[in-house]
Coordinates of C-alpha atoms and ligand atoms in Angstrom, one line a residue:
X1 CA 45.3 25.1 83.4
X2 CA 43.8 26.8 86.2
X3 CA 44.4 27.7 90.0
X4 CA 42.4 24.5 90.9
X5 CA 44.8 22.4 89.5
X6 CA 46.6 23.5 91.9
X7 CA 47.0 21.3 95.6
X8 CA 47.4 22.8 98.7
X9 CA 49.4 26.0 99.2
X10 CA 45.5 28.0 99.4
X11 CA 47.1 30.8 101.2
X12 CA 49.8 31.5 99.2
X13 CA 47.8 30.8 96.0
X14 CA 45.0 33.2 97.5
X15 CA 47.9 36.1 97.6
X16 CA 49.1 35.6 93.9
X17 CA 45.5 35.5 92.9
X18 CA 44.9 39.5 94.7
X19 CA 48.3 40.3 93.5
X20 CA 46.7 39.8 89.4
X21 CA 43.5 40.7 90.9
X22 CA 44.8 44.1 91.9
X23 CA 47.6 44.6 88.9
X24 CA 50.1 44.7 91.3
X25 CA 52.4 42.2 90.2
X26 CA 55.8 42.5 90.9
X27 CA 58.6 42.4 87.9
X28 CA 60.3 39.9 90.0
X29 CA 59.1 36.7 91.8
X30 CA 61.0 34.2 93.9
X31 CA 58.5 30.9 94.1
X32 CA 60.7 28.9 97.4
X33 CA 60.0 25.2 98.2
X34 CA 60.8 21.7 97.6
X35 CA 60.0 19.4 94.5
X36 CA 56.6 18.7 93.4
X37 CA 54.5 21.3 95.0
X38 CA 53.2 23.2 92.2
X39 CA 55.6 26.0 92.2
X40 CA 56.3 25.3 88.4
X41 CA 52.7 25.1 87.8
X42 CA 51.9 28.3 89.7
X43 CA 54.1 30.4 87.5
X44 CA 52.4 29.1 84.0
X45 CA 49.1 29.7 85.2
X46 CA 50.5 33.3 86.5
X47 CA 51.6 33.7 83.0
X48 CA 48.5 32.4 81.5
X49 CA 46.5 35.0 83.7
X50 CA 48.6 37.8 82.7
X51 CA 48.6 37.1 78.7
X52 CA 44.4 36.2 78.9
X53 CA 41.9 37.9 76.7
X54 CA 39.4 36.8 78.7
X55 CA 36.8 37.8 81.6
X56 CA 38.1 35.5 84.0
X57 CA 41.9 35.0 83.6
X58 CA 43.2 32.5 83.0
X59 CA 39.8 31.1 80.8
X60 CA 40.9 28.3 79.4
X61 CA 39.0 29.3 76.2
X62 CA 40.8 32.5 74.0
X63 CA 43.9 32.3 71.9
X64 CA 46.2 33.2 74.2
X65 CA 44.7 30.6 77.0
X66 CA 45.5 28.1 74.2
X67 CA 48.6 28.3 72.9
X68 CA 49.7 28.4 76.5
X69 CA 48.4 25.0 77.2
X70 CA 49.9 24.1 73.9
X71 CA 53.1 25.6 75.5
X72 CA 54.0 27.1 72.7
X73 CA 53.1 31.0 73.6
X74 CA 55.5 33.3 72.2
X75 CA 55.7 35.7 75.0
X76 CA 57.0 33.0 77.5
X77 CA 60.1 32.1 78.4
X78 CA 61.2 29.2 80.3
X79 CA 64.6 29.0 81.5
X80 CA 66.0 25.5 82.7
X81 CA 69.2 24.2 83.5
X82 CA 71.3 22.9 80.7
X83 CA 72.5 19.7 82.0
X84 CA 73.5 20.6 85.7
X85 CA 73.8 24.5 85.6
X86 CA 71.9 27.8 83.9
X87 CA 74.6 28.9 81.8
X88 CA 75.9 32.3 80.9
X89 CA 74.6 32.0 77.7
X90 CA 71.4 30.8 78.3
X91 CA 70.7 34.3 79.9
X92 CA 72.3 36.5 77.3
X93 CA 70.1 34.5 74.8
X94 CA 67.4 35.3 76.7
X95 CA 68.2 39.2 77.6
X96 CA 68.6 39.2 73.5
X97 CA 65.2 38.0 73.0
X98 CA 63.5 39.7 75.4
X99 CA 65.0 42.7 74.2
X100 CA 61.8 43.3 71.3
X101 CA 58.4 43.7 71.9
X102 CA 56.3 41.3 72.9
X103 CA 54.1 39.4 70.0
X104 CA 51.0 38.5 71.4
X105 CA 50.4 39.7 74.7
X106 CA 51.0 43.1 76.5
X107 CA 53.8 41.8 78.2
X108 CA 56.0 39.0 78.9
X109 CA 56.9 36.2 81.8
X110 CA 59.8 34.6 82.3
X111 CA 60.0 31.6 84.8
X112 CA 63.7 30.7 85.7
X113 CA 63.2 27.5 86.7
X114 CA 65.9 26.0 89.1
X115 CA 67.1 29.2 89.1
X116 CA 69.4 28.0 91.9
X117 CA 71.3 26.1 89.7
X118 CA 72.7 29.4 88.0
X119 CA 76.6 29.8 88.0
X120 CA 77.7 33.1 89.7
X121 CA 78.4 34.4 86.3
X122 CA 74.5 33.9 85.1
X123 CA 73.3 35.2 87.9
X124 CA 75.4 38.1 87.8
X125 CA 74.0 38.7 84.0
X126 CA 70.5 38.1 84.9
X127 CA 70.9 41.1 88.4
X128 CA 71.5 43.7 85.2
X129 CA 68.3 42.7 83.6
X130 CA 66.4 42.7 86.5
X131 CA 68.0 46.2 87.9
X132 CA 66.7 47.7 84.9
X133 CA 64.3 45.8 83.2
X134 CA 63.4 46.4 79.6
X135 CA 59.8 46.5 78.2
X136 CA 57.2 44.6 80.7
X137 CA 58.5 41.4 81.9
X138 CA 57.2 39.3 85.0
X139 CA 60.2 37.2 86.0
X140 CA 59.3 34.3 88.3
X141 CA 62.5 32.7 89.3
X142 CA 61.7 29.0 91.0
X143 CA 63.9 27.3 93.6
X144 CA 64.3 24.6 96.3
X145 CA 65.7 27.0 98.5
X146 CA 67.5 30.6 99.2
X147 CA 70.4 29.4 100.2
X148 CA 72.2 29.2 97.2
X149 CA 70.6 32.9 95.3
X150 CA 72.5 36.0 95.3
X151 CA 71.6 37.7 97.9
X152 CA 71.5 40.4 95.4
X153 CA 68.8 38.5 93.4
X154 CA 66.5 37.5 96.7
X155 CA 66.6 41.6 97.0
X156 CA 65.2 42.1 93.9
X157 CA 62.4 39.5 94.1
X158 CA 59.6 39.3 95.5
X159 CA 60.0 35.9 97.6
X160 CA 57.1 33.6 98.2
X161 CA 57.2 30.2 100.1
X162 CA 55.7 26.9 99.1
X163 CA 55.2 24.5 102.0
X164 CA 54.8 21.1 101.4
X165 CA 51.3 19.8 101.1
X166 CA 49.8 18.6 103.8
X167 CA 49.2 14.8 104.2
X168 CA 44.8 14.6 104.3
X169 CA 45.1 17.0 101.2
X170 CA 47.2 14.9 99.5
X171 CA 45.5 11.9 100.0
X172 CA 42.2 13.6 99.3
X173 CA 43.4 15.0 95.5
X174 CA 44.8 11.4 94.9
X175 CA 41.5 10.5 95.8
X176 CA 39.7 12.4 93.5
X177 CA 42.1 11.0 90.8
X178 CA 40.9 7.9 91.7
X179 CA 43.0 6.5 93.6
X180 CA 41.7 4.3 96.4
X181 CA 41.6 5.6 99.5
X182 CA 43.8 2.6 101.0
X183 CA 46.1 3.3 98.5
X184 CA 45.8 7.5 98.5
X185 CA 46.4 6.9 102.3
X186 CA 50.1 4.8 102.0
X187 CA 50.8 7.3 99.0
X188 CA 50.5 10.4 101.2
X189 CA 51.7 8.9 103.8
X190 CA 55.2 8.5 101.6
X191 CA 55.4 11.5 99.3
X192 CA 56.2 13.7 102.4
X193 CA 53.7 16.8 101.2
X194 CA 55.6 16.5 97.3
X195 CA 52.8 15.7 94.8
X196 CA 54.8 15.5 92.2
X197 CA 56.4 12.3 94.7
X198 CA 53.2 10.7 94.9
X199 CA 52.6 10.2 91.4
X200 CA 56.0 8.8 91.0
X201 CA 55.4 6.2 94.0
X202 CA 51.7 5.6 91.9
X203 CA 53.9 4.6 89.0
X204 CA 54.6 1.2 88.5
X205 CA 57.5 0.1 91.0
X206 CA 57.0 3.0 92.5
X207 CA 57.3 1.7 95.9
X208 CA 60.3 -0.9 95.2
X209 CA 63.0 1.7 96.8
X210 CA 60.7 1.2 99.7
X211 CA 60.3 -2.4 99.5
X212 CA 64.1 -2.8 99.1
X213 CA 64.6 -1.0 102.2
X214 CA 62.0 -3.4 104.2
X215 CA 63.9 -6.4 102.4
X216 CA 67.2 -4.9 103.9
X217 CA 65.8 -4.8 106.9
X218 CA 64.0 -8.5 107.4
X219 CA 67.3 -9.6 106.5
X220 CA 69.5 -8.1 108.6
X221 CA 68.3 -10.2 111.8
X222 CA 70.1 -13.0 110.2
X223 CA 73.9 -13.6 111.2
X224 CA 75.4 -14.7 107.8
X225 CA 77.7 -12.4 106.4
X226 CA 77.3 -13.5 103.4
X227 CA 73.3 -12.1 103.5
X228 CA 75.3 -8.8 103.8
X229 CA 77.9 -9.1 101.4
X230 CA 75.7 -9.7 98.9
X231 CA 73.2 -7.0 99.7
X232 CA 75.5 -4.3 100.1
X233 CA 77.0 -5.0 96.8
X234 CA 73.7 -5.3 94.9
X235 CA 72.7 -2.1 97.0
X236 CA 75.8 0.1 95.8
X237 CA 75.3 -0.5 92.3
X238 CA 72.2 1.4 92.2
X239 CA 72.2 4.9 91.0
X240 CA 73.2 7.4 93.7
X241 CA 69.7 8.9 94.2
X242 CA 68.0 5.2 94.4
X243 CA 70.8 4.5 97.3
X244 CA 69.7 7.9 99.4
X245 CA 66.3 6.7 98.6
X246 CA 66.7 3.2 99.7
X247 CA 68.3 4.8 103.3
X248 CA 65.7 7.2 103.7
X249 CA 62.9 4.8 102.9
X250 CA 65.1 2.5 105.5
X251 CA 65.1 5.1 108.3
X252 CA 61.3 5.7 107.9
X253 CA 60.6 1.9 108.6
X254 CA 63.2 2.0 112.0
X255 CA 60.8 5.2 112.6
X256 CA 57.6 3.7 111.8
X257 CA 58.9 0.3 114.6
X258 CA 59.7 2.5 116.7
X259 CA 56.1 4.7 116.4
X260 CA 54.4 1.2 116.9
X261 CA 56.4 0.2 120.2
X262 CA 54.5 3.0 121.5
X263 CA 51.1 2.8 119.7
X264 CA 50.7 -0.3 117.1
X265 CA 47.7 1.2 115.4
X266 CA 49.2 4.9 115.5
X267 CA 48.0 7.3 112.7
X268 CA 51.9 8.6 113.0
X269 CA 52.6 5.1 110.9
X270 CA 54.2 6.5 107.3
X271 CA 53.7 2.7 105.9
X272 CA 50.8 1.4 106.7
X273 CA 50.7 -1.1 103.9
X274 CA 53.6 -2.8 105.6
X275 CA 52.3 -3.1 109.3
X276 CA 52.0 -6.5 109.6
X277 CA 55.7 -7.1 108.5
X278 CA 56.9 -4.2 110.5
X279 CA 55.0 -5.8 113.6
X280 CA 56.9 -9.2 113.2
X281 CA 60.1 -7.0 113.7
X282 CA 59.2 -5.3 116.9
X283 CA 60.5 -7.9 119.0
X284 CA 64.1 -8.0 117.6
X285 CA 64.2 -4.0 117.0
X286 CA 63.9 -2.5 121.1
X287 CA 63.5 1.0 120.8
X288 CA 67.5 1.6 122.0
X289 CA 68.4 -0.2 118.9
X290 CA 66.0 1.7 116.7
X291 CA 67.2 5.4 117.9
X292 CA 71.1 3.6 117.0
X293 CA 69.8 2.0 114.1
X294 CA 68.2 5.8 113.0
X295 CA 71.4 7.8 113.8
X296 CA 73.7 4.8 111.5
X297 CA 71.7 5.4 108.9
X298 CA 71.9 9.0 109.1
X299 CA 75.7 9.0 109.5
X300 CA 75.7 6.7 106.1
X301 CA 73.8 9.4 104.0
X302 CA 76.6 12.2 105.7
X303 CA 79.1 9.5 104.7
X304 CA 77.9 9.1 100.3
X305 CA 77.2 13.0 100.6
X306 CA 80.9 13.8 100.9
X307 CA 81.0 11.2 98.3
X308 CA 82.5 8.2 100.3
X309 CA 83.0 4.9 98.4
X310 CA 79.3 3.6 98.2
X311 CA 79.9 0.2 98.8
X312 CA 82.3 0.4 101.7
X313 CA 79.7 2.9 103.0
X314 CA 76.5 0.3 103.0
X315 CA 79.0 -2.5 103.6
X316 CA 80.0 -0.9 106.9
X317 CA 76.3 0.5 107.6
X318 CA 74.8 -3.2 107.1
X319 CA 77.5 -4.6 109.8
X320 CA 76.7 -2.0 112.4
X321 CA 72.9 -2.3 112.2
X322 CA 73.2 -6.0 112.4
X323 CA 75.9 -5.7 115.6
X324 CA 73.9 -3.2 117.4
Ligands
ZN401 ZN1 42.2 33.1 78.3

């Protein structure tokens, strides 16, 4: 567990690393970006550098170092959601604990993970404790966005933006996983800068939400409704998340045509491993009914987000893409 575990981000990471370097680490931390891109892992190794008994902290190699990778440290805290929110008494159990001394270390951390999913009361709770913090405790608060924090809380932090990773580093760290570069190349291409993504599309099926989406779509140049009907059915039954994967999957293929009427062997192309299938397409999708076919698809996910019916919603999304 060590800051080169970490991909991308080098700026921000080189900031945390003077911030520990110096001792001037703030009691509060606000780690902002989306799924996957180390933010989690930041924090721990934060923590980890803060409880080290070694030269170079984190080592790896002392007690401490140890029972951190063993994550079982007694001086961190890790706060998750229980089931879909952080719950009032999540924090007061954790105020009560970190109430005492610590055990091991000089000082605590406590990483709030999806701290945006705290209810207004838990949030509220958790302002007190970090308005006047008791003993020496690093919060590091984790979240997909601002948006929905307190503004009270973003005061009180120190906020520090994750970007997503860029595609040629991704596809270089799969690399050096061993993943083969053909392979590391489609995987970046897909995971849109999340690592965490990539190694989910590297497990096995990873790429069938994908390859539903490009099934969708060779189907919909034929005219028998019942192609559709039966699609759109087997379609909605899926599990909410798979459906918003299977549209987004669906409006990066219309993107990726639509990239190759202008330039076949474009480096914009997301799924390369597909190219050859996408290019038998070309001549039914014309980029007018690409930029429709985008926006349909777009108005569908608008649609299942204000929780629409999900059949009727793909039933009616399949029609207008094959009428267009
Ligand atoms: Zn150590």
């Amino acid at each position: 567990m060590n800051w080169q575990n970490i991909i991308g981000n080098s700026q921000t990471i080189t900031h945390l690393q003077t911030l520990l370097a110096e001792g001037t680490m703030p009691h509060a931390l606000l780690f902002v970006g989306p799924e996957g891109i180390g933010k989690f892992l930041s924090a721990t190794i934060i923590a980890a550098a803060l409880f080290c008994e070694g030269e170079q902290k984190p080592c790896g190699k002392c007690k401490s170092c140890g029972q951190l990778s063993a994550k079982n440290h007694p001086d961190l805290f890790v706060l998750e959601p229980d089931g879909q929110t952080i719950k009032i008494e999540q924090v007061r159990t954790l105020q009560s604990n970190i109430a005492f001394a610590p055990y091991m270390a000089s000082q605590r951390v406590v990483i709030i993970d999806k701290a945006d999913c705290m209810t207004a009361q838990s949030a509220n709770s958790l302002l007190k404790t970090l308005e006047e913090p008791t003993g020496n405790v690093v919060f590091i608060l984790i979240a997909a966005s601002r948006q929905k924090l307190l503004d009270t809380i973003l005061s009180r932090c120190m906020v520090i933006d994750f970007q997503p990773i860029d595609r040629e580093v991704l596809a270089e760290a799969l690399v050096e996983r061993e993943i083969e570069p053909a392979v590391a190349n489609v995987i970046a291409r897909l995971a849109e800068g999340s690592f965490g993504k990539a190694l989910r599309l590297l497990e096995e099926n990873g790429l069938q939400m994908r390859n539903r989406a490009l099934r969708v779509l060779e189907q919909l140049v034929n005219p028998d409704m019942d192609v559709i009907w039966r699609e759109s059915s087997e379609l909605s039954e899926l599990d909410r998340t798979k459906i918003f994967e299977v549209l987004l999957d669906l409006n990066l293929l219309f993107r990726d045509i639509l990239v190759m009427h202008s330039d076949k062997n474009s480096k914009l192309i997301y799924n390369i491993d597909v190219v050859a299938e996408l290019g038998l397409e070309m001549e039914h999708w014309s980029v007018r009914r690409l930029l429709l076919a985008i926006g349909e698809v777009a108005n569908t996910e608008q649609m299942l987000k204000a929780n629409v019916n999900a059949k009727l919603a793909v039933e009616q999304l399949l029609i207008k893409l094959r009428d267009l």
